[in-house]
Coordinates of N, CA and C and ligand atoms in Angstrom, one line a residue:
M9 N -11.7 -138.4 203.7 CA -10.9 -137.6 202.9 C -11.8 -136.6 202.2
V10 N -11.4 -135.3 202.4 CA -12.2 -134.2 201.7 C -11.2 -133.5 200.8
E11 N -11.5 -133.7 199.5 CA -10.5 -133.1 198.5 C -11.3 -133.0 197.2
D12 N -11.2 -131.8 196.6 CA -12.0 -131.5 195.3 C -11.1 -131.8 194.1
D13 N -9.8 -131.9 194.3 CA -8.9 -132.1 193.1 C -8.9 -133.6 192.8
A14 N -9.3 -133.9 191.6 CA -9.5 -135.3 191.2 C -8.1 -136.1 191.2
S15 N -7.1 -135.5 190.7 CA -5.8 -136.2 190.6 C -5.2 -136.4 192.0
I16 N -5.2 -135.4 192.8 CA -4.7 -135.6 194.1 C -5.5 -136.6 194.9
G17 N -6.8 -136.4 194.8 CA -7.7 -137.3 195.5 C -7.5 -138.8 195.1
T18 N -7.4 -139.0 193.8 CA -7.2 -140.4 193.3 C -5.9 -140.9 193.8
A19 N -4.8 -140.1 193.8 CA -3.5 -140.6 194.3 C -3.6 -140.9 195.8
M20 N -4.2 -140.1 196.6 CA -4.3 -140.4 198.0 C -5.2 -141.6 198.3
Q21 N -6.3 -141.7 197.6 CA -7.2 -142.8 197.8 C -6.4 -144.1 197.5
T22 N -5.7 -144.2 196.3 CA -5.0 -145.3 195.9 C -4.0 -145.7 196.9
A23 N -3.2 -144.7 197.4 CA -2.1 -145.0 198.4 C -2.7 -145.5 199.7
L24 N -3.8 -144.8 200.1 CA -4.4 -145.2 201.4 C -5.0 -146.6 201.4
E25 N -5.7 -146.9 200.3 CA -6.3 -148.2 200.2 C -5.3 -149.3 200.0
S26 N -4.2 -149.0 199.3 CA -3.2 -150.1 199.2 C -2.5 -150.3 200.5
H27 N -2.7 -149.4 201.5 CA -2.1 -149.6 202.9 C -3.2 -150.1 203.8
G28 N -4.3 -150.5 203.3 CA -5.3 -151.2 204.1 C -6.3 -150.3 204.8
Y29 N -6.3 -149.0 204.4 CA -7.3 -148.1 205.0 C -8.6 -148.1 204.2
Q30 N -9.7 -147.9 204.9 CA -11.0 -147.8 204.3 C -11.2 -146.3 204.1
V31 N -11.4 -145.9 202.8 CA -11.4 -144.5 202.5 C -12.8 -144.0 202.0
H32 N -13.3 -143.0 202.6 CA -14.5 -142.3 202.0 C -14.1 -141.0 201.5
W33 N -14.3 -140.7 200.2 CA -13.8 -139.5 199.6 C -15.0 -138.6 199.3
F34 N -14.9 -137.4 199.8 CA -15.9 -136.4 199.6 C -15.3 -135.2 198.8
R35 N -16.0 -134.7 197.8 CA -15.4 -133.7 196.9 C -15.8 -132.3 197.2
S36 N -16.7 -132.2 198.2 CA -17.1 -130.8 198.6 C -17.3 -130.8 200.1
G37 N -17.3 -129.6 200.7 CA -17.6 -129.4 202.1 C -19.0 -129.9 202.5
Q38 N -19.9 -129.6 201.6 CA -21.3 -130.0 201.9 C -21.5 -131.5 202.0
A39 N -20.9 -132.2 201.0 CA -21.0 -133.7 201.0 C -20.3 -134.3 202.3
A40 N -19.2 -133.7 202.6 CA -18.4 -134.2 203.8 C -19.3 -133.9 205.1
T41 N -19.8 -132.7 205.2 CA -20.6 -132.4 206.4 C -21.8 -133.3 206.5
A42 N -22.5 -133.6 205.4 CA -23.7 -134.5 205.5 C -23.3 -135.9 206.0
A43 N -22.1 -136.4 205.6 CA -21.7 -137.7 206.0 C -21.2 -137.7 207.5
L44 N -20.5 -136.6 207.8 CA -19.9 -136.6 209.1 C -20.9 -136.2 210.2
E45 N -22.1 -135.8 209.8 CA -23.2 -135.6 210.8 C -23.5 -136.9 211.4
L46 N -23.4 -138.0 210.7 CA -23.8 -139.3 211.1 C -22.8 -140.1 211.8
T47 N -21.5 -139.9 211.4 CA -20.5 -140.7 212.0 C -19.2 -140.0 212.1
I48 N -18.4 -140.3 213.0 CA -17.0 -139.7 213.1 C -16.0 -140.8 212.7
P49 N -15.2 -140.5 211.8 CA -14.2 -141.5 211.3 C -13.0 -141.6 212.3
D50 N -12.0 -142.4 211.9 CA -10.8 -142.5 212.8 C -9.9 -141.3 212.5
L51 N -10.0 -140.8 211.3 CA -9.1 -139.7 211.0 C -9.6 -138.9 209.7
V52 N -9.4 -137.7 209.7 CA -9.9 -136.9 208.5 C -8.7 -136.2 207.8
I53 N -8.6 -136.3 206.5 CA -7.6 -135.6 205.7 C -8.5 -134.5 205.0
L54 N -8.1 -133.3 205.2 CA -9.0 -132.2 204.8 C -8.3 -131.1 204.0
D55 N -8.7 -131.0 202.8 CA -8.2 -130.0 201.9 C -8.7 -128.6 202.3
V56 N -7.8 -127.6 202.3 CA -8.3 -126.3 202.7 C -9.1 -125.6 201.6
G57 N -8.7 -125.7 200.4 CA -9.3 -125.0 199.3 C -10.4 -125.8 198.7
L58 N -11.6 -125.7 199.2 CA -12.8 -126.5 198.7 C -13.7 -125.6 197.9
P59 N -14.5 -126.1 197.0 CA -15.4 -125.3 196.2 C -16.5 -124.5 196.9
D60 N -17.0 -125.1 198.0 CA -18.2 -124.5 198.6 C -17.8 -123.8 199.9
I61 N -17.2 -124.5 200.9 CA -16.8 -123.8 202.1 C -15.3 -124.0 202.3
D62 N -14.7 -123.1 203.1 CA -13.2 -123.3 203.2 C -12.9 -124.4 204.3
G63 N -11.8 -125.0 204.1 CA -11.4 -126.1 205.0 C -11.3 -125.7 206.5
F64 N -10.9 -124.5 206.7 CA -10.8 -124.0 208.1 C -12.1 -124.1 208.8
T65 N -13.2 -123.6 208.1 CA -14.5 -123.6 208.7 C -15.0 -125.1 209.0
L66 N -14.7 -126.0 208.0 CA -15.1 -127.3 208.2 C -14.3 -127.9 209.4
C67 N -13.0 -127.6 209.5 CA -12.1 -128.0 210.5 C -12.7 -127.6 211.9
R68 N -13.1 -126.4 212.0 CA -13.6 -125.8 213.3 C -14.9 -126.6 213.7
W69 N -15.7 -126.9 212.7 CA -17.0 -127.6 213.0 C -16.7 -129.0 213.4
L70 N -15.7 -129.7 212.8 CA -15.4 -131.0 213.1 C -14.8 -131.1 214.6
R71 N -13.9 -130.1 214.9 CA -13.3 -130.1 216.2 C -14.3 -129.9 217.3
E72 N -15.4 -129.2 217.0 CA -16.4 -129.0 218.0 C -17.1 -130.3 218.3
R73 N -17.2 -131.1 217.2 CA -17.9 -132.4 217.4 C -17.1 -133.5 218.1
S74 N -15.8 -133.4 217.9 CA -14.9 -134.4 218.5 C -13.6 -133.7 218.9
S75 N -13.2 -133.8 220.2 CA -12.0 -133.2 220.6 C -10.8 -134.0 220.3
T76 N -11.0 -135.3 220.0 CA -9.8 -136.2 219.8 C -9.6 -136.6 218.4
L77 N -10.5 -136.3 217.5 CA -10.4 -136.8 216.1 C -9.1 -136.1 215.5
P78 N -8.2 -137.0 214.9 CA -7.1 -136.4 214.2 C -7.5 -135.8 212.9
I79 N -7.2 -134.6 212.6 CA -7.5 -133.9 211.4 C -6.2 -133.4 210.8
I80 N -5.9 -133.9 209.6 CA -4.7 -133.5 208.8 C -5.1 -132.5 207.7
L81 N -4.7 -131.3 207.8 CA -5.0 -130.3 206.7 C -4.1 -130.5 205.6
V82 N -4.6 -130.5 204.4 CA -3.8 -130.5 203.2 C -4.0 -129.2 202.5
T83 N -2.9 -128.4 202.4 CA -3.0 -127.1 201.8 C -2.0 -126.8 200.8
A84 N -2.4 -126.0 199.8 CA -1.4 -125.6 198.8 C -0.7 -124.3 199.3
R85 N -1.3 -123.7 200.2 CA -0.8 -122.5 200.8 C 0.3 -122.9 201.9
D86 N 1.4 -122.4 201.7 CA 2.4 -122.7 202.7 C 2.8 -121.5 203.5
A87 N 2.0 -120.4 203.4 CA 2.3 -119.2 204.2 C 2.1 -119.6 205.6
D88 N 3.0 -119.0 206.5 CA 2.9 -119.3 207.9 C 1.5 -119.0 208.4
I89 N 0.9 -117.9 207.9 CA -0.4 -117.5 208.5 C -1.5 -118.6 208.3
D90 N -1.4 -119.3 207.1 CA -2.4 -120.4 206.9 C -2.2 -121.6 207.8
I91 N -0.9 -121.8 208.1 CA -0.6 -122.9 209.0 C -1.1 -122.6 210.4
I92 N -0.9 -121.3 210.8 CA -1.4 -120.9 212.1 C -2.9 -120.9 212.2
V93 N -3.6 -120.4 211.2 CA -5.0 -120.4 211.2 C -5.5 -121.8 211.2
G94 N -4.9 -122.7 210.4 CA -5.3 -124.1 210.4 C -5.2 -124.8 211.8
L95 N -4.1 -124.6 212.4 CA -3.8 -125.2 213.7 C -4.8 -124.6 214.8
D96 N -5.0 -123.3 214.6 CA -5.9 -122.7 215.6 C -7.4 -123.1 215.3
A97 N -7.7 -123.5 214.1 CA -9.0 -124.0 213.8 C -9.2 -125.4 214.3
G98 N -8.2 -126.0 214.9 CA -8.3 -127.3 215.5 C -7.6 -128.5 214.8
A99 N -6.9 -128.1 213.7 CA -6.2 -129.2 213.0 C -5.2 -129.8 213.9
T100 N -5.0 -131.1 213.7 CA -3.9 -131.8 214.5 C -2.6 -131.6 213.8
D101 N -2.6 -131.6 212.5 CA -1.4 -131.6 211.7 C -1.7 -131.0 210.3
Y102 N -0.7 -130.7 209.5 CA -0.9 -130.3 208.1 C 0.2 -130.8 207.2
V103 N -0.1 -130.9 206.0 CA 0.9 -131.1 204.9 C 0.7 -130.1 203.9
T104 N 1.7 -129.6 203.3 CA 1.6 -128.6 202.2 C 1.8 -129.3 200.9
K105 N 1.0 -128.9 199.9 CA 1.1 -129.5 198.5 C 2.3 -128.7 197.8
P106 N 3.1 -129.5 197.0 CA 3.1 -130.9 196.8 C 3.7 -131.6 198.0
F107 N 3.1 -132.8 198.4 CA 3.6 -133.5 199.5 C 4.0 -134.9 199.1
S108 N 4.8 -135.5 199.9 CA 5.2 -136.9 199.6 C 4.2 -137.8 200.2
M109 N 3.7 -138.8 199.4 CA 2.7 -139.7 199.9 C 3.2 -140.5 201.1
S110 N 4.5 -140.9 201.1 CA 5.0 -141.7 202.2 C 5.1 -140.9 203.5
V111 N 5.3 -139.6 203.4 CA 5.3 -138.7 204.6 C 3.9 -138.6 205.1
L112 N 2.9 -138.4 204.2 CA 1.5 -138.4 204.7 C 1.1 -139.7 205.4
L113 N 1.5 -140.8 204.8 CA 1.2 -142.1 205.4 C 1.8 -142.3 206.8
A114 N 3.0 -141.8 206.9 CA 3.7 -141.9 208.2 C 3.0 -141.0 209.3
R115 N 2.6 -139.8 208.8 CA 1.9 -138.9 209.8 C 0.5 -139.6 210.2
I116 N -0.2 -140.2 209.2 CA -1.4 -140.9 209.5 C -1.2 -142.0 210.6
R117 N -0.1 -142.8 210.4 CA 0.2 -143.8 211.3 C 0.4 -143.2 212.7
A118 N 1.2 -142.2 212.7 CA 1.5 -141.5 214.0 C 0.3 -141.1 214.8
H119 N -0.6 -140.4 214.0 CA -1.8 -139.9 214.7 C -2.8 -141.0 215.1
L120 N -2.9 -142.0 214.3 CA -3.8 -143.1 214.7 C -3.2 -143.9 215.9
R121 N -1.9 -144.0 216.0 CA -1.2 -144.6 217.1 C -1.5 -143.8 218.4
S122 N -1.4 -142.5 218.3 CA -1.5 -141.8 219.5 C -2.9 -141.8 220.0
T123 N -3.9 -141.8 219.1 CA -5.3 -141.8 219.6 C -5.6 -143.2 220.2
E124 N -5.1 -144.2 219.6 CA -5.3 -145.6 220.1 C -4.7 -145.7 221.5
T125 N -3.5 -145.2 221.7 CA -2.9 -145.3 223.0 C -3.7 -144.6 224.1
A126 N -4.0 -143.3 223.7 CA -4.8 -142.5 224.7 C -6.1 -143.2 225.0
D127 N -6.8 -143.7 224.0 CA -8.1 -144.3 224.3 C -8.0 -145.6 225.1
S128 N -7.0 -146.5 224.8 CA -7.1 -147.8 225.4 C -6.6 -147.7 226.9
N129 N -5.9 -146.7 227.3 CA -5.4 -146.6 228.6 C -6.4 -146.0 229.6
A130 N -7.2 -145.0 229.1 CA -8.1 -144.2 230.0 C -9.4 -144.9 230.3
P131 N -9.7 -144.9 231.6 CA -11.0 -145.4 232.0 C -12.1 -144.5 231.4
I132 N -13.3 -145.1 231.2 CA -14.4 -144.3 230.6 C -15.5 -144.3 231.6
E133 N -16.0 -143.0 231.9 CA -17.1 -142.8 232.8 C -18.3 -142.5 232.0
L134 N -19.4 -143.3 232.2 CA -20.6 -143.0 231.5 C -21.7 -143.0 232.6
G135 N -21.8 -141.9 233.3 CA -22.8 -141.8 234.3 C -22.5 -142.8 235.4
R136 N -23.4 -143.8 235.6 CA -23.3 -144.8 236.7 C -22.4 -145.9 236.2
V137 N -22.0 -145.9 235.0 CA -21.2 -147.0 234.5 C -19.7 -146.6 234.3
R138 N -18.8 -147.4 234.8 CA -17.4 -147.1 234.7 C -16.7 -148.3 234.0
I139 N -15.9 -148.0 233.0 CA -15.3 -149.0 232.2 C -13.8 -148.8 232.2
E140 N -13.1 -149.9 232.5 CA -11.6 -149.9 232.5 C -11.2 -150.8 231.4
P141 N -10.9 -150.2 230.2 CA -10.6 -151.0 229.0 C -9.5 -152.0 229.2
A142 N -8.4 -151.5 229.8 CA -7.2 -152.4 229.9 C -7.4 -153.6 230.8
A143 N -8.2 -153.4 231.9 CA -8.5 -154.5 232.8 C -9.7 -155.3 232.4
Y144 N -10.4 -155.0 231.4 CA -11.6 -155.7 231.0 C -12.6 -155.7 232.1
I145 N -12.8 -154.6 232.8 CA -13.7 -154.5 233.9 C -14.7 -153.4 233.6
A146 N -16.0 -153.7 233.8 CA -17.1 -152.7 233.7 C -17.9 -152.8 235.0
S147 N -18.2 -151.6 235.5 CA -19.0 -151.7 236.8 C -20.2 -150.7 236.7
L148 N -21.3 -151.1 237.4 CA -22.5 -150.3 237.5 C -22.7 -149.9 238.9
D149 N -22.7 -148.7 239.3 CA -22.8 -148.2 240.6 C -21.7 -148.9 241.5
G150 N -20.6 -149.2 241.0 CA -19.5 -149.8 241.7 C -19.5 -151.3 241.8
T151 N -20.5 -151.9 241.2 CA -20.6 -153.4 241.2 C -20.2 -153.9 239.8
P152 N -19.2 -154.8 239.8 CA -18.8 -155.3 238.4 C -20.0 -156.0 237.7
I153 N -20.0 -155.7 236.4 CA -21.0 -156.3 235.5 C -20.4 -157.5 234.8
E154 N -21.1 -158.6 234.8 CA -20.6 -159.8 234.1 C -20.8 -159.7 232.7
L155 N -19.7 -159.5 231.9 CA -19.9 -159.4 230.5 C -19.0 -160.4 229.8
R156 N -19.4 -161.0 228.7 CA -18.6 -161.8 227.9 C -17.6 -160.9 227.2
T157 N -16.5 -161.5 226.7 CA -15.4 -160.7 226.1 C -15.9 -159.8 225.0
R158 N -16.7 -160.4 224.1 CA -17.2 -159.6 222.9 C -18.2 -158.5 223.4
E159 N -19.0 -158.8 224.4 CA -19.9 -157.8 224.9 C -19.1 -156.7 225.5
F160 N -18.1 -157.0 226.2 CA -17.3 -155.9 226.8 C -16.6 -155.0 225.7
E161 N -16.1 -155.7 224.6 CA -15.5 -154.9 223.6 C -16.5 -154.1 222.8
L162 N -17.7 -154.6 222.7 CA -18.8 -153.8 222.0 C -19.1 -152.6 222.9
L163 N -19.2 -152.8 224.2 CA -19.5 -151.7 225.1 C -18.4 -150.6 225.0
V164 N -17.2 -151.0 225.0 CA -16.1 -150.1 225.0 C -16.2 -149.3 223.7
Y165 N -16.5 -150.0 222.6 CA -16.6 -149.3 221.3 C -17.7 -148.3 221.3
L166 N -18.9 -148.7 221.8 CA -20.0 -147.8 221.8 C -19.7 -146.6 222.7
A167 N -19.1 -146.9 223.8 CA -18.8 -145.9 224.8 C -17.8 -144.8 224.3
R168 N -16.8 -145.3 223.5 CA -15.9 -144.3 222.9 C -16.6 -143.4 221.8
H169 N -17.7 -143.9 221.3 CA -18.4 -143.2 220.3 C -19.8 -142.7 220.9
A170 N -19.8 -142.5 222.2 CA -21.1 -142.2 222.9 C -21.7 -140.9 222.3
G171 N -23.0 -141.0 222.0 CA -23.7 -139.8 221.5 C -23.7 -139.8 219.9
R172 N -22.8 -140.6 219.4 CA -22.7 -140.7 217.9 C -23.3 -142.0 217.4
V173 N -23.8 -141.9 216.1 CA -24.3 -143.2 215.5 C -23.1 -144.0 215.0
V174 N -23.1 -145.3 215.4 CA -22.1 -146.2 214.7 C -22.9 -147.2 213.9
T175 N -22.5 -147.5 212.7 CA -23.2 -148.4 211.9 C -22.9 -149.8 212.2
R176 N -23.9 -150.7 211.9 CA -23.6 -152.2 212.1 C -22.4 -152.6 211.3
D177 N -22.2 -152.1 210.1 CA -21.0 -152.5 209.4 C -19.7 -152.1 210.1
R178 N -19.7 -150.9 210.6 CA -18.6 -150.4 211.4 C -18.3 -151.3 212.6
L179 N -19.4 -151.7 213.3 CA -19.2 -152.6 214.5 C -18.6 -153.9 214.1
L180 N -19.2 -154.5 213.0 CA -18.7 -155.8 212.6 C -17.2 -155.7 212.2
A181 N -16.8 -154.6 211.5 CA -15.5 -154.4 211.0 C -14.5 -154.2 212.2
D182 N -14.9 -153.4 213.2 CA -14.0 -152.9 214.2 C -14.1 -153.8 215.5
V183 N -15.2 -154.3 215.8 CA -15.3 -155.2 217.0 C -15.1 -156.6 216.7
W184 N -15.7 -157.0 215.5 CA -15.6 -158.5 215.2 C -14.5 -158.8 214.1
D185 N -13.9 -157.7 213.6 CA -12.9 -157.9 212.5 C -13.5 -158.7 211.3
L186 N -14.8 -158.5 211.1 CA -15.3 -159.2 209.9 C -15.5 -158.3 208.8
H187 N -15.7 -158.8 207.6 CA -15.9 -158.0 206.4 C -17.3 -157.4 206.5
W188 N -17.5 -156.2 205.9 CA -18.8 -155.5 206.1 C -20.0 -156.2 205.7
D189 N -19.9 -157.3 204.8 CA -21.2 -157.9 204.4 C -21.5 -159.2 205.3
S190 N -20.8 -159.3 206.4 CA -21.1 -160.4 207.3 C -22.5 -160.2 208.0
S191 N -23.0 -161.3 208.6 CA -24.3 -161.2 209.3 C -24.3 -160.1 210.4
T192 N -25.4 -159.3 210.4 CA -25.5 -158.3 211.5 C -26.3 -158.8 212.6
K193 N -26.8 -160.1 212.5 CA -27.6 -160.7 213.6 C -26.8 -160.8 214.9
T194 N -25.5 -161.1 214.7 CA -24.6 -161.2 215.8 C -24.5 -159.9 216.6
V195 N -24.5 -158.8 215.9 CA -24.5 -157.5 216.5 C -25.7 -157.3 217.4
D196 N -26.9 -157.6 216.8 CA -28.1 -157.4 217.4 C -28.2 -158.3 218.7
M197 N -27.7 -159.5 218.7 CA -27.7 -160.3 219.9 C -26.9 -159.8 221.0
H198 N -25.7 -159.2 220.6 CA -24.9 -158.7 221.6 C -25.4 -157.3 222.2
I199 N -26.1 -156.6 221.3 CA -26.7 -155.3 221.8 C -27.8 -155.7 222.8
A200 N -28.6 -156.7 222.5 CA -29.6 -157.1 223.4 C -29.1 -157.6 224.8
A201 N -28.0 -158.3 224.7 CA -27.3 -158.7 226.0 C -26.9 -157.5 226.8
L202 N -26.3 -156.5 226.1 CA -25.8 -155.3 226.8 C -27.0 -154.6 227.5
R203 N -28.0 -154.4 226.7 CA -29.2 -153.7 227.2 C -29.7 -154.4 228.5
R204 N -29.8 -155.7 228.5 CA -30.3 -156.5 229.6 C -29.4 -156.3 230.8
K205 N -28.0 -156.4 230.6 CA -27.1 -156.3 231.7 C -26.9 -154.9 232.3
L206 N -27.1 -153.9 231.4 CA -26.9 -152.5 231.9 C -28.1 -151.8 232.4
G207 N -29.3 -152.5 232.2 CA -30.5 -152.0 232.8 C -30.8 -150.6 232.3
D208 N -31.2 -149.7 233.3 CA -31.5 -148.3 232.9 C -30.4 -147.3 233.1
S209 N -29.1 -147.8 233.2 CA -28.0 -146.9 233.4 C -27.6 -146.2 232.1
I210 N -27.7 -146.9 231.0 CA -27.5 -146.3 229.7 C -28.5 -146.8 228.7
E211 N -28.7 -146.1 227.6 CA -29.6 -146.6 226.6 C -28.8 -146.8 225.3
I212 N -29.1 -147.9 224.6 CA -28.5 -148.1 223.3 C -29.6 -147.9 222.3
V213 N -29.6 -146.8 221.7 CA -30.7 -146.5 220.8 C -30.5 -147.0 219.4
A214 N -31.4 -147.8 218.8 CA -31.3 -148.3 217.5 C -31.7 -147.1 216.5
V215 N -30.8 -146.8 215.6 CA -31.2 -145.8 214.6 C -31.5 -146.6 213.3
R216 N -32.8 -146.5 213.0 CA -33.3 -147.4 211.9 C -32.5 -147.3 210.6
G217 N -32.1 -148.5 210.1 CA -31.5 -148.6 208.9 C -30.0 -148.1 208.9
V218 N -29.5 -147.7 210.1 CA -28.2 -147.2 210.2 C -27.3 -148.0 211.2
G219 N -27.7 -147.9 212.4 CA -26.9 -148.6 213.5 C -27.4 -148.2 214.9
F220 N -26.5 -147.9 215.7 CA -26.8 -147.7 217.1 C -26.1 -146.4 217.7
R221 N -26.7 -145.9 218.7 CA -26.1 -144.8 219.4 C -26.2 -145.0 220.9
L222 N -25.1 -144.9 221.6 CA -25.2 -145.0 223.1 C -25.5 -143.7 223.7
V223 N -26.5 -143.7 224.6 CA -26.9 -142.5 225.3 C -26.8 -142.7 226.8
V224 N -26.1 -141.8 227.5 CA -26.0 -142.0 229.0 C -27.3 -141.4 229.6
L225 N -27.9 -142.1 230.5 CA -29.1 -141.7 231.1 C -28.8 -141.0 232.5
Ligands
CA312 CA1 -8.7 -127.9 196.6

């Protein structure tokens, strides 16, 4: 969430968290950019009127980094031209202030649902590795790779975030459904197994103190 207005930000954060979302709130474009350099979230709520850079610029930058990331623009301007500029800058959707929190939540659900559906159905090609998420099949040069269920799910997750850093906490939360402070040793063991089984087809780079990044070789 990128929003410089304290009262709107607080209201959105409270509503989102009470619906089970994990929220990172940035009050300037610069703070948001620094954080989003490292990781791509599931969805971005982006205020157009920011103190340092305008939301359209940030939106364009984000869209270049991820073609599928849902970006909801929040704007006080409801002139048609702003909506057109926003959508042309790559926004998925927009709400104009003042907006109803329940409408924003419904739109968030809709966007998350559509990315999940698109992701889970499509096979993923990573150079010599092909992954079919729905069938739980991964193959290397056409030969199926023997993976345990959790190893497969970890591979799918890393593959969907290929080229980007994913933190250990994020992996534990999203692949293992554990709370962020659970042991990260489990993650390391599964990463080691994937490296062993995938050989030199892909590389899983450890980013010290942060997490991992999958690189296609
Ligand atoms: Ca603002």
